[in-house]
Amino acid sequence: MSINYSERIPNNVDLANDRTLQRALEHWQPKFLDWWKEMGPRDSAAADVYLRTAIGVDAQGWASYGAVKMPDYRWGIFLAEPVADRTIGFGDHFGEPVWHQVPGELRSQFRRIIVTQGDTEPASVEQQQRLGLTCPSLYDLRNLFQVNVEEGRHLWAMVYLLHAHFGRDGREEAEELLSRHSGDVDKPRILGTFNEPISDWLSFFMFTYFTDRDGKFQLKSLAESGFDPLARTCRFMLTEEAHHMFVGETGIGRVVKRTLEVMKLLGSDDPAAVRAQGAVDLQTIQRYMNFWFTSSLDLFGSEVSSNAASSFANGVKGRPDETQYEDHICSDASYELETPQGRETVSLRNAMNEVMRGSYIKDCELGLKRWNMAIQRAGHEFKLNLPSPRFRRSIGAWVNVPTDPAGNAVPREEYDRRMPEWIPSESDRAFVHSLMHRVVEPGKMAGWIAPPDRGINNLPVDYEYVRLHS
Ligand SMILES: [Fe+2]
Ligand SMILES: [Fe+2]
């Protein structure tokens, strides 16, 4: 089904035939636009941005490119095509037909999950609000804006579900999604990581690599849901989300590449010398990685969770790529956990957060392999590492267990004292900030980052991806 762009809210959910729902969403739309104007990318309203917009959910239609002013971007409601006779793929309802409405007894569980997912989408736009002012190139500026408009669309995706399936409560939650703000003392966003400021581009690339990847795994598990509209919404969001992780992976890769060029030029791997040349030393990249990886690990929740068990049992949330497993019921399977007290065997259903975190960590490792290959090819010993999942945790069994990044227990005093070696210190952040200057000449790159291998949609790297009219 193609998307009707003549409607105020582009959609493929036949909104025109549900006047009440349409009116409710049209009532929310101007509030969303006010939020975008206030909390969306700074000083960007007049810019023509080379953006990808979905005009259909199939392979041909979902990526249509052209210059758009962001406030005119057509945020719409798109669900992936239904799978005929789809059945629930896990839990106690395994094999039963999927639900097209939320079962009454699961209403609050679904609502909480949809609100939590929905809350992260505008949060990240707020976190990234000022990045455009220090973009390293027009190519990167365009990618930032692409990510931002799509996170806005992901908010629409969740708000649609709230309006369509949760009545008055849902409408109230949709309002709340625009009234909480990232980092706000009184009304913060729900999850910790989404209240961390992203004030430099190294953090942005770390966020899109590590935190958007958490998003990917959440969406993958919700794409398995027994509630079919949620599953279809998340399936379509995943196609967009892939670009966000591309931005993170290539972004970090380009920073590493530039650093290696500078090291070669200098004939030295001395961090101070690398910094003096205006590049980011590999040690600092590692510290940024330690920060964002550990912060993102917390998003999966506690290792042992009765909530996760009931979400799985009830068909609310499956495992990412559920079909890869043989046992989809998991009612008498067990799982071995490492806790500070030693090995512990728990029921698999209770360990679903940990199962998901495990798949996420594996996925994170792929990028590191590539970057380490580049470092090795350049003839250096240095290796980027993911810290141990025990390190610096704020949720679960390892909270308040001081360890070093390798996961070895250390005395509390040492932990506090050495933290600035492990995650970005004030002076690291000040240094990275000192590199952030706006570069907006087509094809030019800031000195701390290498150009990308190719442009967007087969266009050259020096294409004018954003026309600023300033
Ligand atoms: Fe998103
Ligand atoms: Fe994203």
Short mmCIF file of C-alpha atoms and ligand atoms in Angstrom, two decimals:
data_model
loop_
_atom_site.label_atom_id
_atom_site.label_comp_id
_atom_site.label_asym_id
_atom_site.label_seq_id
_atom_site.Cartn_x
_atom_site.Cartn_y
_atom_site.Cartn_z
CA MET A 1 0.00 0.00 0.00
CA SER A 2 1.52 3.37 -0.95
CA ILE A 3 1.34 6.37 1.32
CA ASN A 4 -1.15 9.10 0.64
CA TYR A 5 0.71 12.42 0.84
CA SER A 6 -2.32 14.56 0.16
CA GLU A 7 -3.49 13.94 3.71
CA ARG A 8 -2.37 16.15 6.55
CA ILE A 9 -0.80 13.13 8.19
CA PRO A 10 0.71 10.80 5.58
CA ASN A 11 -0.12 7.24 6.53
CA ASN A 12 -0.73 3.72 5.35
CA VAL A 13 -3.18 2.86 8.12
CA ASP A 14 -6.30 4.16 6.37
CA LEU A 15 -6.62 7.07 8.76
CA ALA A 16 -9.22 8.78 6.57
CA ASN A 17 -11.69 6.07 7.50
CA ASP A 18 -11.35 6.61 11.23
CA ARG A 19 -12.47 10.20 11.75
CA THR A 20 -12.16 10.15 15.54
CA LEU A 21 -8.61 8.91 15.47
CA GLN A 22 -7.71 11.27 12.65
CA ARG A 23 -9.08 14.24 14.58
CA ALA A 24 -7.21 13.23 17.72
CA LEU A 25 -3.92 12.95 15.84
CA GLU A 26 -4.53 16.22 13.99
CA HIS A 27 -5.00 17.81 17.38
CA TRP A 28 -1.62 16.44 18.53
CA GLN A 29 0.18 17.41 15.30
CA PRO A 30 0.57 21.19 15.99
CA LYS A 31 1.88 20.37 19.47
CA PHE A 32 4.48 18.13 17.90
CA LEU A 33 5.47 20.92 15.50
CA ASP A 34 5.77 23.39 18.38
CA TRP A 35 7.99 20.89 20.16
CA TRP A 36 10.12 20.48 17.00
CA LYS A 37 10.51 24.26 16.68
CA GLU A 38 11.53 24.61 20.30
CA MET A 39 13.51 21.42 20.91
CA GLY A 40 14.53 20.31 17.40
CA PRO A 41 17.80 21.17 15.63
CA ARG A 42 18.91 24.76 16.23
CA ASP A 43 18.99 27.38 13.48
CA SER A 44 17.95 24.94 10.82
CA ALA A 45 14.38 25.85 9.90
CA ALA A 46 15.28 27.61 6.63
CA ALA A 47 17.86 25.07 5.45
CA ASP A 48 17.16 22.83 2.46
CA VAL A 49 18.29 19.39 3.52
CA TYR A 50 18.85 16.42 1.23
CA LEU A 51 16.64 13.98 3.14
CA ARG A 52 15.26 10.54 2.71
CA THR A 53 11.50 10.38 3.12
CA ALA A 54 9.36 7.26 3.06
CA ILE A 55 6.76 7.22 0.28
CA GLY A 56 5.92 3.53 0.67
CA VAL A 57 6.89 0.74 3.01
CA ASP A 58 8.12 -1.70 0.36
CA ALA A 59 11.70 -1.97 -0.89
CA GLN A 60 11.15 0.59 -3.67
CA GLY A 61 9.17 3.18 -1.77
CA TRP A 62 10.71 3.65 1.60
CA ALA A 63 13.74 5.67 0.54
CA SER A 64 12.88 8.63 -1.63
CA TYR A 65 15.47 11.43 -1.63
CA GLY A 66 15.14 15.17 -2.16
CA ALA A 67 15.72 18.62 -0.68
CA VAL A 68 13.29 19.39 2.16
CA LYS A 69 13.02 22.12 4.76
CA MET A 70 12.83 20.19 8.01
CA PRO A 71 9.73 21.86 9.47
CA ASP A 72 7.98 20.70 6.25
CA TYR A 73 9.15 17.10 6.59
CA ARG A 74 6.12 14.81 6.29
CA TRP A 75 6.18 12.90 9.55
CA GLY A 76 3.77 10.09 9.00
CA ILE A 77 2.46 6.78 10.25
CA PHE A 78 3.81 3.77 8.45
CA LEU A 79 3.38 0.13 9.35
CA ALA A 80 5.18 -2.69 7.57
CA GLU A 81 2.88 -4.87 5.47
CA PRO A 82 0.98 -7.44 7.52
CA VAL A 83 2.14 -11.04 7.36
CA ALA A 84 -0.86 -13.20 6.44
CA ASP A 85 -2.02 -15.56 9.21
CA ARG A 86 0.80 -14.49 11.48
CA THR A 87 0.88 -16.33 14.79
CA ILE A 88 2.55 -15.49 18.08
CA GLY A 89 6.12 -16.75 17.98
CA PHE A 90 7.00 -17.18 21.66
CA GLY A 91 5.75 -17.52 25.21
CA ASP A 92 2.57 -19.06 26.60
CA HIS A 93 0.50 -18.00 23.56
CA PHE A 94 2.91 -19.59 21.09
CA GLY A 95 1.13 -20.56 17.87
CA GLU A 96 -2.08 -18.60 18.58
CA PRO A 97 -3.18 -15.92 16.10
CA VAL A 98 -1.65 -12.47 16.74
CA TRP A 99 -3.79 -9.74 18.33
CA HIS A 100 -5.02 -6.75 16.37
CA GLN A 101 -6.23 -5.07 19.55
CA VAL A 102 -4.49 -5.00 22.91
CA PRO A 103 -5.83 -7.75 25.19
CA GLY A 104 -7.39 -6.05 28.24
CA GLU A 105 -5.26 -7.87 30.78
CA LEU A 106 -2.05 -6.75 29.01
CA ARG A 107 -3.06 -3.15 28.55
CA SER A 108 -0.85 -1.56 31.18
CA GLN A 109 2.14 -3.72 30.23
CA PHE A 110 1.87 -2.69 26.57
CA ARG A 111 1.27 0.92 27.45
CA ARG A 112 4.39 1.09 29.60
CA ILE A 113 6.55 -0.47 26.91
CA ILE A 114 5.22 1.80 24.15
CA VAL A 115 5.60 4.92 26.30
CA THR A 116 9.15 3.97 27.29
CA GLN A 117 10.13 3.35 23.66
CA GLY A 118 8.33 6.52 22.54
CA ASP A 119 10.10 8.61 25.17
CA THR A 120 13.57 7.79 23.84
CA GLU A 121 12.79 9.12 20.34
CA PRO A 122 12.20 12.83 21.06
CA ALA A 123 14.76 12.60 23.88
CA SER A 124 17.56 11.95 21.42
CA VAL A 125 16.50 14.89 19.25
CA GLU A 126 16.68 17.09 22.35
CA GLN A 127 20.10 15.70 23.28
CA GLN A 128 21.41 16.50 19.80
CA GLN A 129 19.77 19.90 19.47
CA ARG A 130 22.92 22.01 19.25
CA LEU A 131 25.21 19.67 17.34
CA GLY A 132 24.43 21.27 13.98
CA LEU A 133 26.20 24.41 15.14
CA THR A 134 29.54 22.55 15.21
CA CYS A 135 29.15 20.07 12.34
CA PRO A 136 32.41 18.76 10.86
CA SER A 137 30.98 18.84 7.30
CA LEU A 138 27.77 19.32 5.32
CA TYR A 139 27.67 15.56 4.79
CA ASP A 140 27.62 15.03 8.55
CA LEU A 141 25.14 17.83 9.10
CA ARG A 142 22.77 16.14 6.68
CA ASN A 143 23.15 12.81 8.47
CA LEU A 144 22.44 14.43 11.82
CA PHE A 145 19.26 15.98 10.43
CA GLN A 146 18.22 12.69 8.83
CA VAL A 147 18.57 10.96 12.18
CA ASN A 148 16.63 13.77 13.88
CA VAL A 149 13.63 13.75 11.54
CA GLU A 150 13.44 9.97 11.76
CA GLU A 151 13.52 9.99 15.55
CA GLY A 152 10.65 12.45 15.27
CA ARG A 153 8.85 9.98 13.03
CA HIS A 154 9.48 7.19 15.53
CA LEU A 155 7.73 9.31 18.10
CA TRP A 156 4.79 9.51 15.68
CA ALA A 157 4.87 5.73 15.36
CA MET A 158 4.42 5.27 19.11
CA VAL A 159 1.91 8.11 19.44
CA TYR A 160 -0.22 6.49 16.76
CA LEU A 161 -0.38 3.27 18.79
CA LEU A 162 -1.23 5.19 21.96
CA HIS A 163 -4.03 7.12 20.24
CA ALA A 164 -5.38 4.17 18.28
CA HIS A 165 -5.35 1.54 21.03
CA PHE A 166 -5.26 3.14 24.48
CA GLY A 167 -8.13 5.67 24.46
CA ARG A 168 -7.94 8.57 26.84
CA ASP A 169 -4.90 7.21 28.73
CA GLY A 170 -3.08 6.96 25.44
CA ARG A 171 -3.88 10.55 24.49
CA GLU A 172 -2.60 11.74 27.86
CA GLU A 173 0.59 9.75 27.47
CA ALA A 174 1.08 11.31 24.01
CA GLU A 175 0.95 14.78 25.58
CA GLU A 176 3.41 13.73 28.27
CA LEU A 177 5.86 12.55 25.61
CA LEU A 178 6.19 16.19 24.56
CA SER A 179 6.35 17.62 28.09
CA ARG A 180 9.24 15.57 29.50
CA HIS A 181 12.61 16.83 28.28
CA SER A 182 16.09 15.39 28.18
CA GLY A 183 18.10 16.50 31.20
CA ASP A 184 15.18 18.45 32.70
CA VAL A 185 15.52 18.52 36.50
CA ASP A 186 11.76 18.40 37.12
CA LYS A 187 10.55 16.34 34.16
CA PRO A 188 13.42 14.29 32.78
CA ARG A 189 13.16 11.61 30.12
CA ILE A 190 12.40 8.13 31.49
CA LEU A 191 15.75 6.39 30.88
CA GLY A 192 19.08 7.64 32.23
CA THR A 193 21.13 7.50 29.03
CA PHE A 194 18.62 9.78 27.33
CA ASN A 195 19.31 12.51 29.85
CA GLU A 196 23.06 12.56 29.15
CA PRO A 197 24.05 15.63 27.15
CA ILE A 198 25.48 15.07 23.65
CA SER A 199 27.43 18.24 23.18
CA ASP A 200 30.18 17.08 20.82
CA TRP A 201 30.31 14.96 17.68
CA LEU A 202 32.45 12.22 19.17
CA SER A 203 29.65 11.65 21.68
CA PHE A 204 27.11 11.78 18.84
CA PHE A 205 28.91 9.02 16.95
CA MET A 206 29.21 6.98 20.17
CA PHE A 207 25.52 7.52 20.86
CA THR A 208 24.45 6.45 17.37
CA TYR A 209 26.76 3.45 17.55
CA PHE A 210 25.96 2.23 21.07
CA THR A 211 22.66 3.76 22.12
CA ASP A 212 20.81 3.59 18.79
CA ARG A 213 21.96 -0.02 18.70
CA ASP A 214 20.15 -0.60 21.98
CA GLY A 215 17.17 0.87 20.10
CA LYS A 216 17.70 -1.64 17.32
CA PHE A 217 17.54 -4.54 19.78
CA GLN A 218 14.48 -3.15 21.57
CA LEU A 219 12.74 -2.74 18.21
CA LYS A 220 13.78 -6.23 17.15
CA SER A 221 12.23 -7.72 20.27
CA LEU A 222 9.06 -5.65 19.86
CA ALA A 223 8.91 -6.63 16.17
CA GLU A 224 8.23 -10.15 17.56
CA SER A 225 5.31 -8.93 19.68
CA GLY A 226 1.96 -10.71 19.68
CA PHE A 227 0.31 -7.28 19.33
CA ASP A 228 0.51 -7.04 15.56
CA PRO A 229 0.28 -3.24 15.05
CA LEU A 230 3.25 -2.83 17.40
CA ALA A 231 5.22 -5.55 15.60
CA ARG A 232 4.54 -3.99 12.18
CA THR A 233 5.39 -0.48 13.38
CA CYS A 234 8.72 -1.67 14.79
CA ARG A 235 9.56 -3.63 11.67
CA PHE A 236 9.31 -0.47 9.61
CA MET A 237 11.24 1.59 12.18
CA LEU A 238 14.12 -0.89 11.92
CA THR A 239 14.66 -0.02 8.26
CA GLU A 240 15.19 3.62 9.26
CA GLU A 241 17.20 2.77 12.39
CA ALA A 242 19.85 1.00 10.30
CA HIS A 243 21.00 4.38 8.98
CA HIS A 244 21.51 5.71 12.50
CA MET A 245 23.92 2.92 13.28
CA PHE A 246 25.63 3.45 9.94
CA VAL A 247 26.25 7.05 11.02
CA GLY A 248 27.78 5.83 14.28
CA GLU A 249 29.91 3.10 12.80
CA THR A 250 31.30 5.13 9.91
CA GLY A 251 31.62 8.19 12.16
CA ILE A 252 33.84 6.43 14.71
CA GLY A 253 35.69 4.71 11.85
CA ARG A 254 36.46 8.07 10.23
CA VAL A 255 37.71 9.55 13.51
CA VAL A 256 40.02 6.54 13.97
CA LYS A 257 41.18 6.83 10.37
CA ARG A 258 42.08 10.49 10.76
CA THR A 259 43.92 9.79 14.01
CA LEU A 260 45.97 7.09 12.27
CA GLU A 261 46.83 9.51 9.46
CA VAL A 262 48.05 12.05 11.98
CA MET A 263 50.04 9.39 13.86
CA LYS A 264 51.70 8.39 10.62
CA LEU A 265 52.49 11.99 9.76
CA LEU A 266 54.02 12.51 13.19
CA GLY A 267 55.75 9.16 13.29
CA SER A 268 54.48 8.98 16.86
CA ASP A 269 51.58 7.56 18.83
CA ASP A 270 52.05 9.98 21.72
CA PRO A 271 48.52 11.14 22.68
CA ALA A 272 49.69 14.67 23.46
CA ALA A 273 51.36 14.97 20.05
CA VAL A 274 48.22 13.65 18.32
CA ARG A 275 46.13 16.20 20.17
CA ALA A 276 48.51 18.99 19.30
CA GLN A 277 47.80 18.18 15.64
CA GLY A 278 44.06 18.57 16.23
CA ALA A 279 43.11 14.88 16.15
CA VAL A 280 41.59 12.69 18.87
CA ASP A 281 44.08 10.24 20.41
CA LEU A 282 42.98 6.59 20.47
CA GLN A 283 43.02 6.58 24.30
CA THR A 284 40.37 9.30 24.38
CA ILE A 285 38.27 7.40 21.84
CA GLN A 286 38.50 4.39 24.16
CA ARG A 287 37.31 6.45 27.15
CA TYR A 288 34.32 7.79 25.20
CA MET A 289 33.53 4.24 24.21
CA ASN A 290 33.72 3.08 27.84
CA PHE A 291 31.26 5.76 28.84
CA TRP A 292 28.61 5.22 26.15
CA PHE A 293 28.83 1.43 26.08
CA THR A 294 28.34 1.04 29.82
CA SER A 295 25.58 3.62 29.89
CA SER A 296 23.79 1.81 27.04
CA LEU A 297 24.14 -1.60 28.74
CA ASP A 298 21.93 -0.35 31.56
CA LEU A 299 19.09 0.21 29.10
CA PHE A 300 18.50 -3.54 28.95
CA GLY A 301 17.56 -3.65 32.64
CA SER A 302 18.46 -6.06 35.44
CA GLU A 303 19.97 -9.46 34.72
CA VAL A 304 17.15 -11.13 36.62
CA SER A 305 13.77 -9.60 35.97
CA SER A 306 10.27 -10.88 36.66
CA ASN A 307 9.02 -8.09 34.39
CA ALA A 308 11.06 -9.44 31.49
CA ALA A 309 9.78 -12.94 32.28
CA SER A 310 6.15 -11.86 32.19
CA SER A 311 6.64 -9.81 28.99
CA PHE A 312 8.00 -12.94 27.35
CA ALA A 313 5.42 -15.31 28.82
CA ASN A 314 2.53 -13.03 27.82
CA GLY A 315 3.63 -12.50 24.22
CA VAL A 316 4.38 -8.81 24.75
CA LYS A 317 8.09 -8.80 23.89
CA GLY A 318 10.13 -11.63 22.35
CA ARG A 319 13.85 -12.07 21.91
CA PRO A 320 15.56 -10.27 19.01
CA ASP A 321 15.37 -12.60 16.00
CA GLU A 322 13.25 -15.10 17.91
CA THR A 323 13.33 -17.55 14.97
CA GLN A 324 17.05 -18.22 15.60
CA TYR A 325 16.10 -20.19 18.74
CA GLU A 326 14.64 -23.67 18.92
CA ASP A 327 12.71 -23.36 22.14
CA HIS A 328 10.19 -20.52 21.94
CA ILE A 329 8.37 -21.35 25.15
CA CYS A 330 11.34 -21.44 27.54
CA SER A 331 9.14 -22.50 30.45
CA ASP A 332 11.58 -24.99 31.91
CA ALA A 333 14.89 -23.82 30.47
CA SER A 334 17.53 -22.26 32.68
CA TYR A 335 20.30 -19.73 32.23
CA GLU A 336 23.66 -19.33 33.96
CA LEU A 337 24.47 -15.88 35.19
CA GLU A 338 27.63 -14.36 36.54
CA THR A 339 26.93 -12.34 39.64
CA PRO A 340 29.27 -10.76 42.18
CA GLN A 341 28.42 -13.72 44.45
CA GLY A 342 29.46 -16.28 41.82
CA ARG A 343 27.63 -18.33 39.21
CA GLU A 344 23.89 -18.49 39.58
CA THR A 345 21.34 -20.54 37.68
CA VAL A 346 18.04 -18.80 37.02
CA SER A 347 15.05 -19.58 34.84
CA LEU A 348 15.61 -18.51 31.24
CA ARG A 349 12.45 -16.41 31.23
CA ASN A 350 13.80 -14.39 34.12
CA ALA A 351 17.07 -13.85 32.27
CA MET A 352 15.58 -12.43 29.05
CA ASN A 353 17.18 -9.01 29.62
CA GLU A 354 20.54 -10.70 29.88
CA VAL A 355 19.93 -12.75 26.73
CA MET A 356 19.17 -9.55 24.87
CA ARG A 357 22.16 -7.75 26.34
CA GLY A 358 24.34 -10.66 25.19
CA SER A 359 23.16 -10.36 21.56
CA TYR A 360 23.69 -6.61 21.74
CA ILE A 361 27.27 -6.96 22.97
CA LYS A 362 28.07 -9.36 20.12
CA ASP A 363 26.69 -6.85 17.64
CA CYS A 364 28.75 -4.04 19.20
CA GLU A 365 31.92 -6.08 18.76
CA LEU A 366 31.64 -6.08 14.96
CA GLY A 367 32.55 -2.42 14.61
CA LEU A 368 35.48 -2.78 17.00
CA LYS A 369 36.90 -5.57 14.88
CA ARG A 370 36.89 -3.29 11.85
CA TRP A 371 38.47 -0.32 13.66
CA ASN A 372 41.10 -2.54 15.26
CA MET A 373 41.94 -3.96 11.85
CA ALA A 374 42.61 -0.42 10.61
CA ILE A 375 44.79 0.29 13.65
CA GLN A 376 46.68 -2.96 13.16
CA ARG A 377 47.17 -2.35 9.44
CA ALA A 378 48.69 1.01 10.30
CA GLY A 379 51.25 -0.87 12.36
CA HIS A 380 50.12 -0.04 15.89
CA GLU A 381 49.75 -2.28 18.92
CA PHE A 382 46.85 -0.33 20.40
CA LYS A 383 43.52 -2.13 20.53
CA LEU A 384 40.10 -0.70 21.23
CA ASN A 385 38.13 -2.85 23.67
CA LEU A 386 34.59 -3.03 24.93
CA PRO A 387 34.73 -2.78 28.72
CA SER A 388 33.40 -5.66 30.80
CA PRO A 389 29.62 -5.59 31.38
CA ARG A 390 30.45 -5.51 35.11
CA PHE A 391 32.09 -2.11 34.80
CA ARG A 392 30.32 1.08 35.95
CA ARG A 393 26.82 -0.37 36.00
CA SER A 394 23.91 1.56 37.49
CA ILE A 395 21.35 -1.24 37.14
CA GLY A 396 21.39 -4.91 38.09
CA ALA A 397 23.68 -7.24 40.00
CA TRP A 398 26.87 -5.23 39.46
CA VAL A 399 25.65 -1.94 40.89
CA ASN A 400 27.99 -0.73 43.62
CA VAL A 401 30.61 -3.32 42.75
CA PRO A 402 33.70 -1.31 41.88
CA THR A 403 35.64 -2.92 39.02
CA ASP A 404 38.15 -1.72 36.47
CA PRO A 405 37.13 -1.72 32.78
CA ALA A 406 38.37 -5.31 32.45
CA GLY A 407 35.88 -6.32 35.15
CA ASN A 408 38.39 -7.00 37.96
CA ALA A 409 37.26 -5.97 41.41
CA VAL A 410 39.15 -2.95 42.75
CA PRO A 411 38.89 -1.10 46.07
CA ARG A 412 36.32 1.70 46.08
CA GLU A 413 39.05 4.30 46.64
CA GLU A 414 40.95 3.15 43.55
CA TYR A 415 37.74 3.05 41.52
CA ASP A 416 36.93 6.66 42.31
CA ARG A 417 40.48 7.84 41.88
CA ARG A 418 41.08 6.14 38.54
CA MET A 419 37.69 6.86 36.92
CA PRO A 420 39.13 9.81 34.93
CA GLU A 421 41.48 7.32 33.23
CA TRP A 422 38.54 5.15 32.27
CA ILE A 423 35.82 7.51 31.13
CA PRO A 424 36.24 11.01 29.65
CA SER A 425 37.63 13.42 32.23
CA GLU A 426 36.77 17.09 32.35
CA SER A 427 39.93 17.85 30.42
CA ASP A 428 39.15 15.18 27.77
CA ARG A 429 35.77 16.75 27.23
CA ALA A 430 37.27 20.23 27.11
CA PHE A 431 39.78 19.03 24.52
CA VAL A 432 37.13 17.36 22.34
CA HIS A 433 34.97 20.47 22.60
CA SER A 434 37.91 22.60 21.50
CA LEU A 435 37.92 20.69 18.18
CA MET A 436 34.27 21.34 17.46
CA HIS A 437 34.10 24.06 14.82
CA ARG A 438 31.50 24.34 12.14
CA VAL A 439 32.66 23.36 8.66
CA VAL A 440 30.05 24.02 5.97
CA GLU A 441 31.96 24.36 2.72
CA PRO A 442 30.82 21.50 0.44
CA GLY A 443 33.29 18.61 0.53
CA LYS A 444 35.44 20.08 3.33
CA MET A 445 35.99 18.13 6.57
CA ALA A 446 37.07 19.25 10.02
CA GLY A 447 40.66 18.26 10.79
CA TRP A 448 39.75 15.59 13.36
CA ILE A 449 37.73 13.40 11.00
CA ALA A 450 38.46 11.70 7.66
CA PRO A 451 36.02 12.13 4.75
CA PRO A 452 33.50 9.30 4.22
CA ASP A 453 34.25 6.69 1.55
CA ARG A 454 31.19 7.71 -0.41
CA GLY A 455 28.35 10.22 -0.40
CA ILE A 456 24.62 9.74 0.17
CA ASN A 457 22.53 7.95 -2.45
CA ASN A 458 25.45 7.74 -4.91
CA LEU A 459 26.07 11.49 -4.84
CA PRO A 460 29.64 12.76 -4.49
CA VAL A 461 31.03 13.56 -1.03
CA ASP A 462 31.30 17.25 -1.97
CA TYR A 463 27.61 17.54 -2.88
CA GLU A 464 25.89 20.43 -1.09
CA TYR A 465 23.80 18.19 1.20
CA VAL A 466 22.48 21.13 3.17
CA ARG A 467 21.77 24.57 1.72
CA LEU A 468 21.94 26.87 4.69
CA HIS A 469 20.71 30.26 3.33
CA SER A 470 22.44 32.06 6.14
FE FE B 1 14.34 5.80 16.81
FE FE B 2 17.73 5.94 16.12
#
